[in-house]
mmCIF file of C-alpha atoms in Angstrom:
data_model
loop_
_atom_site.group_PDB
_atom_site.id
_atom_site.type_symbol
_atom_site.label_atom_id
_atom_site.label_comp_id
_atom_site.label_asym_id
_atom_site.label_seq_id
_atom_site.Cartn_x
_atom_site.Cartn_y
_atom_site.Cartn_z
ATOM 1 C CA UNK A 1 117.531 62.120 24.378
ATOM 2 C CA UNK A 2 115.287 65.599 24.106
ATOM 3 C CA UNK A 3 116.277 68.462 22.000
ATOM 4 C CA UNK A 4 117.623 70.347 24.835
ATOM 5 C CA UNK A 5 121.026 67.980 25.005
ATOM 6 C CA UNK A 6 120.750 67.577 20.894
ATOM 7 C CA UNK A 7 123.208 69.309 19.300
ATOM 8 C CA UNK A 8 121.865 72.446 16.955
ATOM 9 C CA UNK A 9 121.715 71.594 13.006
ATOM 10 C CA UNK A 10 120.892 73.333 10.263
ATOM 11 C CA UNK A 11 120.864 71.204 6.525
ATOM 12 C CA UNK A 12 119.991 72.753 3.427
ATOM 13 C CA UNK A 13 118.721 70.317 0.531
ATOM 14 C CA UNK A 14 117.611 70.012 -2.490
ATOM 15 C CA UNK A 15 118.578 69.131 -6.661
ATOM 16 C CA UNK A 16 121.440 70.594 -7.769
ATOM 17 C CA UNK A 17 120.695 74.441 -9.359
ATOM 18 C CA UNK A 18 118.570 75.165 -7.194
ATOM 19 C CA UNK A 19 120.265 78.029 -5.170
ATOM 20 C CA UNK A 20 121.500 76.102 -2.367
ATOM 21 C CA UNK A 21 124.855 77.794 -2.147
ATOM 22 C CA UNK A 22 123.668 81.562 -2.248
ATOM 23 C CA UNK A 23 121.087 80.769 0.644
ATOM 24 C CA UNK A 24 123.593 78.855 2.298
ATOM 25 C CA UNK A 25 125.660 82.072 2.575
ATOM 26 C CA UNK A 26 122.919 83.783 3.965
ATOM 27 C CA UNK A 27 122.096 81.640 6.824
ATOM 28 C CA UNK A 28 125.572 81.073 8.178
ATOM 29 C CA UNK A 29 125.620 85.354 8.247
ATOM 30 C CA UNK A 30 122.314 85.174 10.033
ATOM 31 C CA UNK A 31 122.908 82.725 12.709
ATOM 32 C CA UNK A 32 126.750 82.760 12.938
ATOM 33 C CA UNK A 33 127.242 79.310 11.232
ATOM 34 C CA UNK A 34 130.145 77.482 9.430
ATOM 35 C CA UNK A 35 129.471 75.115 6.070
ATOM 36 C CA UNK A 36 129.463 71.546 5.590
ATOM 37 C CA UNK A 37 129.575 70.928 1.803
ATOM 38 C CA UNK A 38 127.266 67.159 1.882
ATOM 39 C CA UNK A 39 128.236 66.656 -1.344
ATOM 40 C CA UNK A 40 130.065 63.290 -2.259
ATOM 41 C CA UNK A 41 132.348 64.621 -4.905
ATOM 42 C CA UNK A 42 133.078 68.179 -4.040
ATOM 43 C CA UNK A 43 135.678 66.026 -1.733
ATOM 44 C CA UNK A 44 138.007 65.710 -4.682
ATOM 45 C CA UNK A 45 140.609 68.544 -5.456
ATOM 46 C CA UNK A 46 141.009 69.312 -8.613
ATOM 47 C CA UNK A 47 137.227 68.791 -9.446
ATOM 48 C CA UNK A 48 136.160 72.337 -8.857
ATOM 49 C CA UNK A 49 134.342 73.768 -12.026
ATOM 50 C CA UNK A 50 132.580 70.197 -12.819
ATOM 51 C CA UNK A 51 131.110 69.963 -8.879
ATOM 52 C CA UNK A 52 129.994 73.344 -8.850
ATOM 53 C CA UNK A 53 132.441 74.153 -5.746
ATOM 54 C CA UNK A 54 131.852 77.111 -4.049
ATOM 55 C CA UNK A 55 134.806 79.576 -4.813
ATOM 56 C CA UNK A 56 136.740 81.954 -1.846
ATOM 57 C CA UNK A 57 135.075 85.041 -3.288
ATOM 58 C CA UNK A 58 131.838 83.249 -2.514
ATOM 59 C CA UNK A 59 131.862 81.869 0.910
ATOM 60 C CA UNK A 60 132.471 85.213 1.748
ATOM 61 C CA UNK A 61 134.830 85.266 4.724
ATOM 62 C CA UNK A 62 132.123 81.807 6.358
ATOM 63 C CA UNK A 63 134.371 78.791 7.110
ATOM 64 C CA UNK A 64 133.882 75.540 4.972
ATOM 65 C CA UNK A 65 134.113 72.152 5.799
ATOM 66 C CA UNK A 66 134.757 68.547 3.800
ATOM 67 C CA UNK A 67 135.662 70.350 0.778
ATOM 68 C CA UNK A 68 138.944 69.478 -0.937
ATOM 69 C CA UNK A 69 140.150 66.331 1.617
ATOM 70 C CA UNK A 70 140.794 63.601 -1.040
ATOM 71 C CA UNK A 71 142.907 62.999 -4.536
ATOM 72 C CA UNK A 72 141.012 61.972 -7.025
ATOM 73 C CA UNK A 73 142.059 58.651 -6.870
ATOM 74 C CA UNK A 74 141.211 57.986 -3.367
ATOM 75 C CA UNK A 75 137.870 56.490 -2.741
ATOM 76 C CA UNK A 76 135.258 57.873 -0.561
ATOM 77 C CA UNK A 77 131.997 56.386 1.049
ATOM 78 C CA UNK A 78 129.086 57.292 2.815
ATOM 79 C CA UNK A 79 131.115 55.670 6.005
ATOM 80 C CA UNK A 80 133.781 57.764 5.823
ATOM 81 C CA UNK A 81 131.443 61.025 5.197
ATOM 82 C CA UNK A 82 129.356 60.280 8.512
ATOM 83 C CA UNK A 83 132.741 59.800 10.534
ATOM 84 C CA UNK A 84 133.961 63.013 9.380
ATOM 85 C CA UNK A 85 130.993 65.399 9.203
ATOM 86 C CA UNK A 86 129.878 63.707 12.544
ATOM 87 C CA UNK A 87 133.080 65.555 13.774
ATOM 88 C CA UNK A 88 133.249 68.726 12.136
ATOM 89 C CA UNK A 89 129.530 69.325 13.930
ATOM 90 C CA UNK A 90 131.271 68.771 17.325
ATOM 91 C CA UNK A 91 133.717 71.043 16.453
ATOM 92 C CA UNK A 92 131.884 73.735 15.081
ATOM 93 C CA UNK A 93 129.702 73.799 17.524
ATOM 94 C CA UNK A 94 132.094 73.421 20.116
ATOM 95 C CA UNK A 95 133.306 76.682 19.070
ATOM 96 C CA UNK A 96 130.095 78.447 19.404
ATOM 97 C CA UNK A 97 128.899 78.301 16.151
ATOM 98 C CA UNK A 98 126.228 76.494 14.416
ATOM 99 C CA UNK A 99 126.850 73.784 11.577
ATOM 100 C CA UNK A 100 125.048 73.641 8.649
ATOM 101 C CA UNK A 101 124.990 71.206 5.991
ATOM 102 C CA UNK A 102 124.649 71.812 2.284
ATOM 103 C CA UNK A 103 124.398 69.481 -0.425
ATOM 104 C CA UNK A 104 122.524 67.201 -2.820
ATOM 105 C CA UNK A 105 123.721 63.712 -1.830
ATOM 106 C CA UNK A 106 120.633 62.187 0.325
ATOM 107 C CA UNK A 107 122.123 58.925 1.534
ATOM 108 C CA UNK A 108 125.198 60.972 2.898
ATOM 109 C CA UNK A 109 123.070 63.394 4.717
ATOM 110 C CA UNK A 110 120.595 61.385 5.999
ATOM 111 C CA UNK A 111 123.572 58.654 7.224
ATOM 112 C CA UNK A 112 124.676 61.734 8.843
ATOM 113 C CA UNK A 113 120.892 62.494 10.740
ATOM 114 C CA UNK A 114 120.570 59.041 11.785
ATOM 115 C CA UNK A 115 123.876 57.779 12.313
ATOM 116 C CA UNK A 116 124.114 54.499 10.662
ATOM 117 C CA UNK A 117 125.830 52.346 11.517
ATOM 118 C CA UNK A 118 127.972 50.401 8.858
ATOM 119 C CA UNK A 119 129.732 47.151 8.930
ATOM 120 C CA UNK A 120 133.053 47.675 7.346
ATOM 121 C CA UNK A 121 134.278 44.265 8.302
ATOM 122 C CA UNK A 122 131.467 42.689 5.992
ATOM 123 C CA UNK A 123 133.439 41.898 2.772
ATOM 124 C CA UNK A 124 134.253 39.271 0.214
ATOM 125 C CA UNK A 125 137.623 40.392 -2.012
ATOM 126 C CA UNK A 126 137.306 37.943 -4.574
ATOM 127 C CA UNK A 127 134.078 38.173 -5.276
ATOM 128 C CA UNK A 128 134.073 42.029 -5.692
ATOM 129 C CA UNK A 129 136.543 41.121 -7.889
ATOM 130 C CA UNK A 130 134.796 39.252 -10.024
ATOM 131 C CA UNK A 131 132.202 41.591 -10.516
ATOM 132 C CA UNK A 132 134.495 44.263 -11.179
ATOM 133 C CA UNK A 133 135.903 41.877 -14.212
ATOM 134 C CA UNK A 134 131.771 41.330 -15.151
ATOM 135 C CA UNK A 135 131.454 45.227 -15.209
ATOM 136 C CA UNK A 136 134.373 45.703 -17.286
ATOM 137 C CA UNK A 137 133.915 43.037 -19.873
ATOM 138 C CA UNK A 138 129.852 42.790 -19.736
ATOM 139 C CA UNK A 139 129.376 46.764 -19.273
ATOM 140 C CA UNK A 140 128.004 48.473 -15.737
ATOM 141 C CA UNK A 141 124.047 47.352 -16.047
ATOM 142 C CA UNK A 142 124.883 43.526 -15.691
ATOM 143 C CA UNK A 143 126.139 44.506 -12.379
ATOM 144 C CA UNK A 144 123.415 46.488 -12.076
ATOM 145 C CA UNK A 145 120.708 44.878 -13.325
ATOM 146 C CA UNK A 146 122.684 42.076 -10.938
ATOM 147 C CA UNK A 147 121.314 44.440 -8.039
ATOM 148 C CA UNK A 148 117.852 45.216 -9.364
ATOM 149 C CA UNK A 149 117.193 41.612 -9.194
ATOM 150 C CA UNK A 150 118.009 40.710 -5.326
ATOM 151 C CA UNK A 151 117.604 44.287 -4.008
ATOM 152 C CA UNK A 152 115.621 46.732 -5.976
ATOM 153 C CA UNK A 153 115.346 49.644 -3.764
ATOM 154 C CA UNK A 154 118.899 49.407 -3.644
ATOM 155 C CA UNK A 155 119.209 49.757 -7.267
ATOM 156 C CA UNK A 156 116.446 52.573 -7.830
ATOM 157 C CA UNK A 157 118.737 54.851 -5.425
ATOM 158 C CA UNK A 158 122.061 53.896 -7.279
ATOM 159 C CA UNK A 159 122.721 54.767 -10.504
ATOM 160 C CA UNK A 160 124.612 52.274 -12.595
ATOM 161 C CA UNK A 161 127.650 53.921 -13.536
ATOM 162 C CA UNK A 162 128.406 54.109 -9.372
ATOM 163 C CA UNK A 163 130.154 50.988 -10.054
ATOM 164 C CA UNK A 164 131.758 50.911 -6.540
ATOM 165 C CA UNK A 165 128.381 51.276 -4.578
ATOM 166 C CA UNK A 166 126.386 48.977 -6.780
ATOM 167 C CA UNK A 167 129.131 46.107 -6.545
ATOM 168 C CA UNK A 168 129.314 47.196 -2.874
ATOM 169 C CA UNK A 169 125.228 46.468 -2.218
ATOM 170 C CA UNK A 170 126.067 43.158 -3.739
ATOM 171 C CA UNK A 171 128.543 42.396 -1.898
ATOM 172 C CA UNK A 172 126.633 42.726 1.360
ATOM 173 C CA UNK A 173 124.011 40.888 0.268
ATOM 174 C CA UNK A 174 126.634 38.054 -1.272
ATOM 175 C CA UNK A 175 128.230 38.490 2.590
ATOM 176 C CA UNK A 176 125.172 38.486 5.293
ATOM 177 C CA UNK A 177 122.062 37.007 2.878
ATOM 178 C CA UNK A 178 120.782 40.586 3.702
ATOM 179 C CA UNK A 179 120.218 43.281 1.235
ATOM 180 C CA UNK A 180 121.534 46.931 2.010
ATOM 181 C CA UNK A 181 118.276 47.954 2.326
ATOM 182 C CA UNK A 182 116.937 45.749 4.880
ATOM 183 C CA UNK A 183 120.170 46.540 6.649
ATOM 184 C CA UNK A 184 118.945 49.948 6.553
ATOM 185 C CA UNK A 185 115.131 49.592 7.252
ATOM 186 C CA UNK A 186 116.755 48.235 10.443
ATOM 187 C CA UNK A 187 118.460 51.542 11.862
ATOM 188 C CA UNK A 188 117.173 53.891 14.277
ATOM 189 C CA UNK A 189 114.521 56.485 12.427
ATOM 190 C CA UNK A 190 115.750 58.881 14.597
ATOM 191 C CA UNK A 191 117.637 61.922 14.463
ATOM 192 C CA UNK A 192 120.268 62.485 17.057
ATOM 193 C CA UNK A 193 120.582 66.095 16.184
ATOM 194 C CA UNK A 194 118.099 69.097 16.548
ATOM 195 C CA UNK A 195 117.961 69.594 12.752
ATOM 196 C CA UNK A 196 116.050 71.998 11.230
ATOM 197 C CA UNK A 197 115.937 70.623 7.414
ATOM 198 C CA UNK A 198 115.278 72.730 4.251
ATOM 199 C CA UNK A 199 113.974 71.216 0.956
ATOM 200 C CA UNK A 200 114.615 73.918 -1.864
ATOM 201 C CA UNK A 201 112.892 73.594 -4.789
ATOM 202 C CA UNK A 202 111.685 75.703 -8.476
ATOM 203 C CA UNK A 203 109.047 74.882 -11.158
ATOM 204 C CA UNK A 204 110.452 71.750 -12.968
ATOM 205 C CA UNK A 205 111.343 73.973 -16.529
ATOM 206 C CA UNK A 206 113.012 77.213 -14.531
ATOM 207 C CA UNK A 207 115.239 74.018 -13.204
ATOM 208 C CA UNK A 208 115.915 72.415 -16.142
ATOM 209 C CA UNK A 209 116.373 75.968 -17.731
ATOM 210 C CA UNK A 210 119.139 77.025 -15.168
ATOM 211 C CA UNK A 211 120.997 73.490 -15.254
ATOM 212 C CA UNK A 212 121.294 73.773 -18.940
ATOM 213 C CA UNK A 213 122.742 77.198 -18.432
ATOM 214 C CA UNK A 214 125.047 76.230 -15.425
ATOM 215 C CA UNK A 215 126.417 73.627 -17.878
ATOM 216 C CA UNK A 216 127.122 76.313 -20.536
ATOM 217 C CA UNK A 217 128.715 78.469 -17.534
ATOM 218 C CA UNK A 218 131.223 75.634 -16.241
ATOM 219 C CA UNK A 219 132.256 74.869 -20.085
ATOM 220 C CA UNK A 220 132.978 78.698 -20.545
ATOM 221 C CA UNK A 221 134.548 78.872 -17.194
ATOM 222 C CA UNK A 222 137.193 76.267 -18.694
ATOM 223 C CA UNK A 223 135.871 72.554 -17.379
ATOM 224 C CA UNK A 224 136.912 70.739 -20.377
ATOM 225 C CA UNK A 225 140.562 72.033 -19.433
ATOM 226 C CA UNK A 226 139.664 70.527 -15.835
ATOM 227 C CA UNK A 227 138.884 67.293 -17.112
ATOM 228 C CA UNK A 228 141.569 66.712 -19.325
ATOM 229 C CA UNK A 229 143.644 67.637 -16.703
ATOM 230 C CA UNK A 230 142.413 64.277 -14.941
ATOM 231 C CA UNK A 231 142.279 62.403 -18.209
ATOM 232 C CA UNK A 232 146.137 63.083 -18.983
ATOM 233 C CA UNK A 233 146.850 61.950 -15.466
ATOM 234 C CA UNK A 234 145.827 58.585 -16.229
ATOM 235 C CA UNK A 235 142.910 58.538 -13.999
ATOM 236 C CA UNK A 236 140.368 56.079 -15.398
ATOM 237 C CA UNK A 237 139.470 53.796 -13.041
ATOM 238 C CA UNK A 238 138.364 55.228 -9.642
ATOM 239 C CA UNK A 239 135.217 56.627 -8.346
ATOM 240 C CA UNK A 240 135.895 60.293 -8.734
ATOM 241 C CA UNK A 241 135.641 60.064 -12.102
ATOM 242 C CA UNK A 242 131.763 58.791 -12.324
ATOM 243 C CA UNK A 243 131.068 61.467 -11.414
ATOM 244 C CA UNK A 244 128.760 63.797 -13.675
ATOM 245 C CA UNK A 245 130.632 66.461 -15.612
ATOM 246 C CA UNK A 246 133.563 64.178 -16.053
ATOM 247 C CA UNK A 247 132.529 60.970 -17.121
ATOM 248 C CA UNK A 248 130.831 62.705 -20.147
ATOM 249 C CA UNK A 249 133.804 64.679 -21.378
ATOM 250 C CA UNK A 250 136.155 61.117 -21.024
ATOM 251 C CA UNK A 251 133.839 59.409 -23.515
ATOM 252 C CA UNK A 252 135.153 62.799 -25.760
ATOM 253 C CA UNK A 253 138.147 62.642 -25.123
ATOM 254 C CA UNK A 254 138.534 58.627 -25.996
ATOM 255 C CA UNK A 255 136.568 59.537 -29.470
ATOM 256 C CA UNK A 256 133.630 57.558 -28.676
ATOM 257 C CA UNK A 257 131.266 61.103 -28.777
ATOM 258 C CA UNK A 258 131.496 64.294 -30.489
ATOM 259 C CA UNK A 259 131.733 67.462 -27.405
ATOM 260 C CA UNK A 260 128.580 68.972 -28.927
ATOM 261 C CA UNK A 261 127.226 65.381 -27.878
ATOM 262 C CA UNK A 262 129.289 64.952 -24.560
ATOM 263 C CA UNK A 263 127.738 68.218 -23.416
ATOM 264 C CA UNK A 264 124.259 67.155 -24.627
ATOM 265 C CA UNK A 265 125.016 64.253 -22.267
ATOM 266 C CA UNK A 266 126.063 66.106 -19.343
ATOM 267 C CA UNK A 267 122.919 68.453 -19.599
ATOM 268 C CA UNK A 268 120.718 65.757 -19.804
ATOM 269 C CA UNK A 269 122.692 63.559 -16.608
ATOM 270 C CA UNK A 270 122.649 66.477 -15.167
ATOM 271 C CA UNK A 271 118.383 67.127 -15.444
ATOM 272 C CA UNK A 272 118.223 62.999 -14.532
ATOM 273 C CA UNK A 273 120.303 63.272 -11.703
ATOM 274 C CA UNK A 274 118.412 66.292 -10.199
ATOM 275 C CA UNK A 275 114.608 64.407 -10.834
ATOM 276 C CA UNK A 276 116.608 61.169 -8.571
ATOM 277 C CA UNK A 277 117.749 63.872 -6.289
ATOM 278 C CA UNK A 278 113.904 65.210 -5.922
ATOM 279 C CA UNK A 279 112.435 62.153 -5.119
ATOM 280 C CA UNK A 280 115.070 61.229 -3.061
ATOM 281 C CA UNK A 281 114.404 63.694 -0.854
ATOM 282 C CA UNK A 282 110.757 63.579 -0.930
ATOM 283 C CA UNK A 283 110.556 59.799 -0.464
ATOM 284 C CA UNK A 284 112.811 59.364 2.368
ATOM 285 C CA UNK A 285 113.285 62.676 4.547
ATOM 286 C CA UNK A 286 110.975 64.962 5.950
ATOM 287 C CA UNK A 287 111.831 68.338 4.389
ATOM 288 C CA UNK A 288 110.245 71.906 4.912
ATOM 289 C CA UNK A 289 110.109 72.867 1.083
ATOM 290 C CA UNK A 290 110.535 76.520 0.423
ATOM 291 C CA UNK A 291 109.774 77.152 -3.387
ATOM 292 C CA UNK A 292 112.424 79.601 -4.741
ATOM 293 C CA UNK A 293 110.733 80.946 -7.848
ATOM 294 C CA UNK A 294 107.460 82.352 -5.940
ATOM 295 C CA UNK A 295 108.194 85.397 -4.628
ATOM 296 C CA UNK A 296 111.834 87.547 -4.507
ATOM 297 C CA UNK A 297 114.509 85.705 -3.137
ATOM 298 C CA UNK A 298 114.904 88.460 -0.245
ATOM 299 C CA UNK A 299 111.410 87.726 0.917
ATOM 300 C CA UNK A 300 112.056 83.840 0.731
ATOM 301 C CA UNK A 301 115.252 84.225 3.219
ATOM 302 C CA UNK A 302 112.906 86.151 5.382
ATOM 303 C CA UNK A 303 110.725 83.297 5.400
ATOM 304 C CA UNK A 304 113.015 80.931 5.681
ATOM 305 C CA UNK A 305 114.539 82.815 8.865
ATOM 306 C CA UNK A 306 111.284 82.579 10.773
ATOM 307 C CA UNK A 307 110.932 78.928 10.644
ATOM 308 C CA UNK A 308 114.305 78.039 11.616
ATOM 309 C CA UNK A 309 114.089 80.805 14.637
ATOM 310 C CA UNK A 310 111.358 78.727 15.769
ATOM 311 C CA UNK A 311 112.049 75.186 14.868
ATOM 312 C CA UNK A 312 115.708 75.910 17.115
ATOM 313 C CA UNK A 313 114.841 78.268 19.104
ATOM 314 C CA UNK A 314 117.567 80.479 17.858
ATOM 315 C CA UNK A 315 117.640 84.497 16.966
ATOM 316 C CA UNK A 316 118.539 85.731 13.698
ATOM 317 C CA UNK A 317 121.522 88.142 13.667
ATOM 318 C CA UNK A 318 119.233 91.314 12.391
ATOM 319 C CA UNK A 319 122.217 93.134 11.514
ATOM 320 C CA UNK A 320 122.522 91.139 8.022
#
C-alpha cells in the first residue's frame, strides 16, 4: 500500500506537560482537523482534573474524540483503544477532515500505527486469579518482579502498580510459552496510515518545573474533591484508579500518608512517569522532535506547520 491510498494522520506526542494540548488546538485550526485524546485514562468520566482533560472552553469549538466513553469501573485496554480510534479516523476523515491524535500513552498509539493484532481468546481465568490473590496478599512487585523474570522488556514498559497489564503479560506467556514482547517483535513494522508524528519536548528542569506546578494547579482547581468523589463510591479495585493523581490521594485518604506527602508522591510519579514516557517514545517510534522552550511558541507552530505541509502534502489554512 503507498501513501496515496493511506489514510492522512496527524499524532502529537510527547511526556505529559509538555504543551501537547495548546499545539494540538492549533493544528486542528490549521488543517481543519478533529482530536483523538490517545490517552488511556482520559477515557474515564469523572477523572477530569487528575488526567489533565481538556475542558469545552479549550477545544475551542474542534471536535474531540475517545474522551469520556467509560465508568470508572469499566476496564479498558490497548485492544479496545485500537478498535475504537481505528474508527473514529475513518470517520473523521470520511467527513473531510483530518484526525489527529494526542496523547502520552505510547503502546496505545503505536498499536494504533501498526495495527496489532491481539489475541483476545488467549486466556487462563484461574490463573489470573491467582495472581490477582499473590498481588493482593504479597503486594504488586511479586507480580511484577514475576514479569521481570520471564519477560523483561515487558516489565521495563509496565509499571507495577498496572496490576491488570502486568498480570495480563503473564498470562500470555503462562497461555502460548510466548512473552508479549516476542508476540510483538512479530507484528508488521509498518504503518498503515500516512502519519506525520510529532515528538514534543523541553529542557528536563523547565519540565519538571511545570509538572510540579500543574500538580499545584489541579489541587487548587479542586482534585482532592474529585478523588474522594471516587473513593466514597467504593471504587478500589479497578484499573481507573492506578492511575496517577488518584492512587496517591487513596493512600490519604485510607491514613497510610499525610496530603503534604500524597502530593509529594504525585509530583514525583508524575516526573517518573514523564522520564518512562520520554524514552518510550525515543526507543520505539520514530518522532520529529520539536523542542518547545527554544524559541517563542508562535515561531515553533510555524515550524511545525512546514514540516507537516510537506511530510502530507497538505496546505495550512493561512487564515489562523
Amino acid at each position: 500500500m503507498n501513501n496515496v491510498t493511506k489514510q492522512k494522520l496527524i499524532c502529537i506526542m510527547g511526556p505529559t506537560a509538555v504543551g501537547k494540548t495548546r499545539l494540538s488546538i492549533d493544528l486542528a485550526k490549521a488543517f481543519s482537523g478533529e482530536i483523538i485524546s490517545g490517552d488511556s485514562m482520559q477515557v474515564y468520566k469523572g477523572m477530569d482534573i487528575g488526567t489533565a482533560k481538556i475542558t469545552a472552553a479549550e477545544m475551542e469549538g474542534i471536535p474531540h474524540h475517545m474522551i469520556d466513553i467509560k465508568n470508572p469501573d469499566e476496564p479498558f485496554n490497548v485492544a479496545q483503544f485500537q478498535e475504537l480510534v481505528s474508527s473514529a479516523i475513518k470517520e473523521i476523515s470520511g467527513r473531510g477532515k483530518l484526525p489527529i491524535i494526542v496523547g502520552g500513552t505510547g503502546l496505545y498509539i503505536e498499536a494504533v500505527l501498526q495495527q496489532y493484532t491481539f489475541s483476545e481468546s488467549v486466556s487462563d481465568p484461574l490463573y489470573r486469579e491467582r495472581l490477582e490473590a499473590l498481588a493482593e496478599t504479597e503486594g504488586v512487585e511479586k507480580v511484577h518482579s514475576m514479569l521481570r523474570e520471564v519477560d523483561p522488556a515487558s516489565a521495563e514498559s509496565i509499571h507495577p502498580n498496572n496490576v491488570r497489564r502486568v498480570i495480563r503479560a503473564l498470562e500470555i506467556f503462562h497461555c502460548t510459552g510466548r512473552t508479549m514482547t516476542e508476540q510483538l517483535k512479530k507484528q508488521k513494522k509498518e504503518y498503515v496510515y500516512d502519519a506525520a508524528l510529532i515528538g514534543l519536548n523541553i529542557a528536563r528542569d523547565t519540565l519538571y518545573k511545570r509538572i510540579d506546578e500543574r500538580v499545584d494547579q489541579m489541587v487548587d482547581q479542586g482534585l482532592v474533591d474529585e478523588v474522594r468523589a471516587l473513593y466514597d463510591q467504593g471504587l478500589r479495585e479497578c484499573q481507573s484508579i492506578q492511575a496517577i493523581g488518584y492512587k496517591e490521594l487513596y493512600a490519604y485518604f485510607d491514613g497510610f500518608v499525610s496530603f503534604e506527602d500524597a502530593i509529594e508522591q504525585l509530583k514525583q510519579n508524575s516526573r517518573r512517569y514523564a522520564k518512562r514516557q520520554l524514552t518510550w517514545f525515543r526507543n520505539k517510534m520514530d518522532l520529529e522532535w520539536f523542542m518547545m522552550d527554544e524559541e517563542d511558541y508562535s515561531k515553533k507552530v510555524q515550524e511545525i506547520l512546514a514540516y507537516i505541509e510537506g511530510k502530507l502534502s497538505l496546505e495550512a489554512n493561512n487564515k489562523q
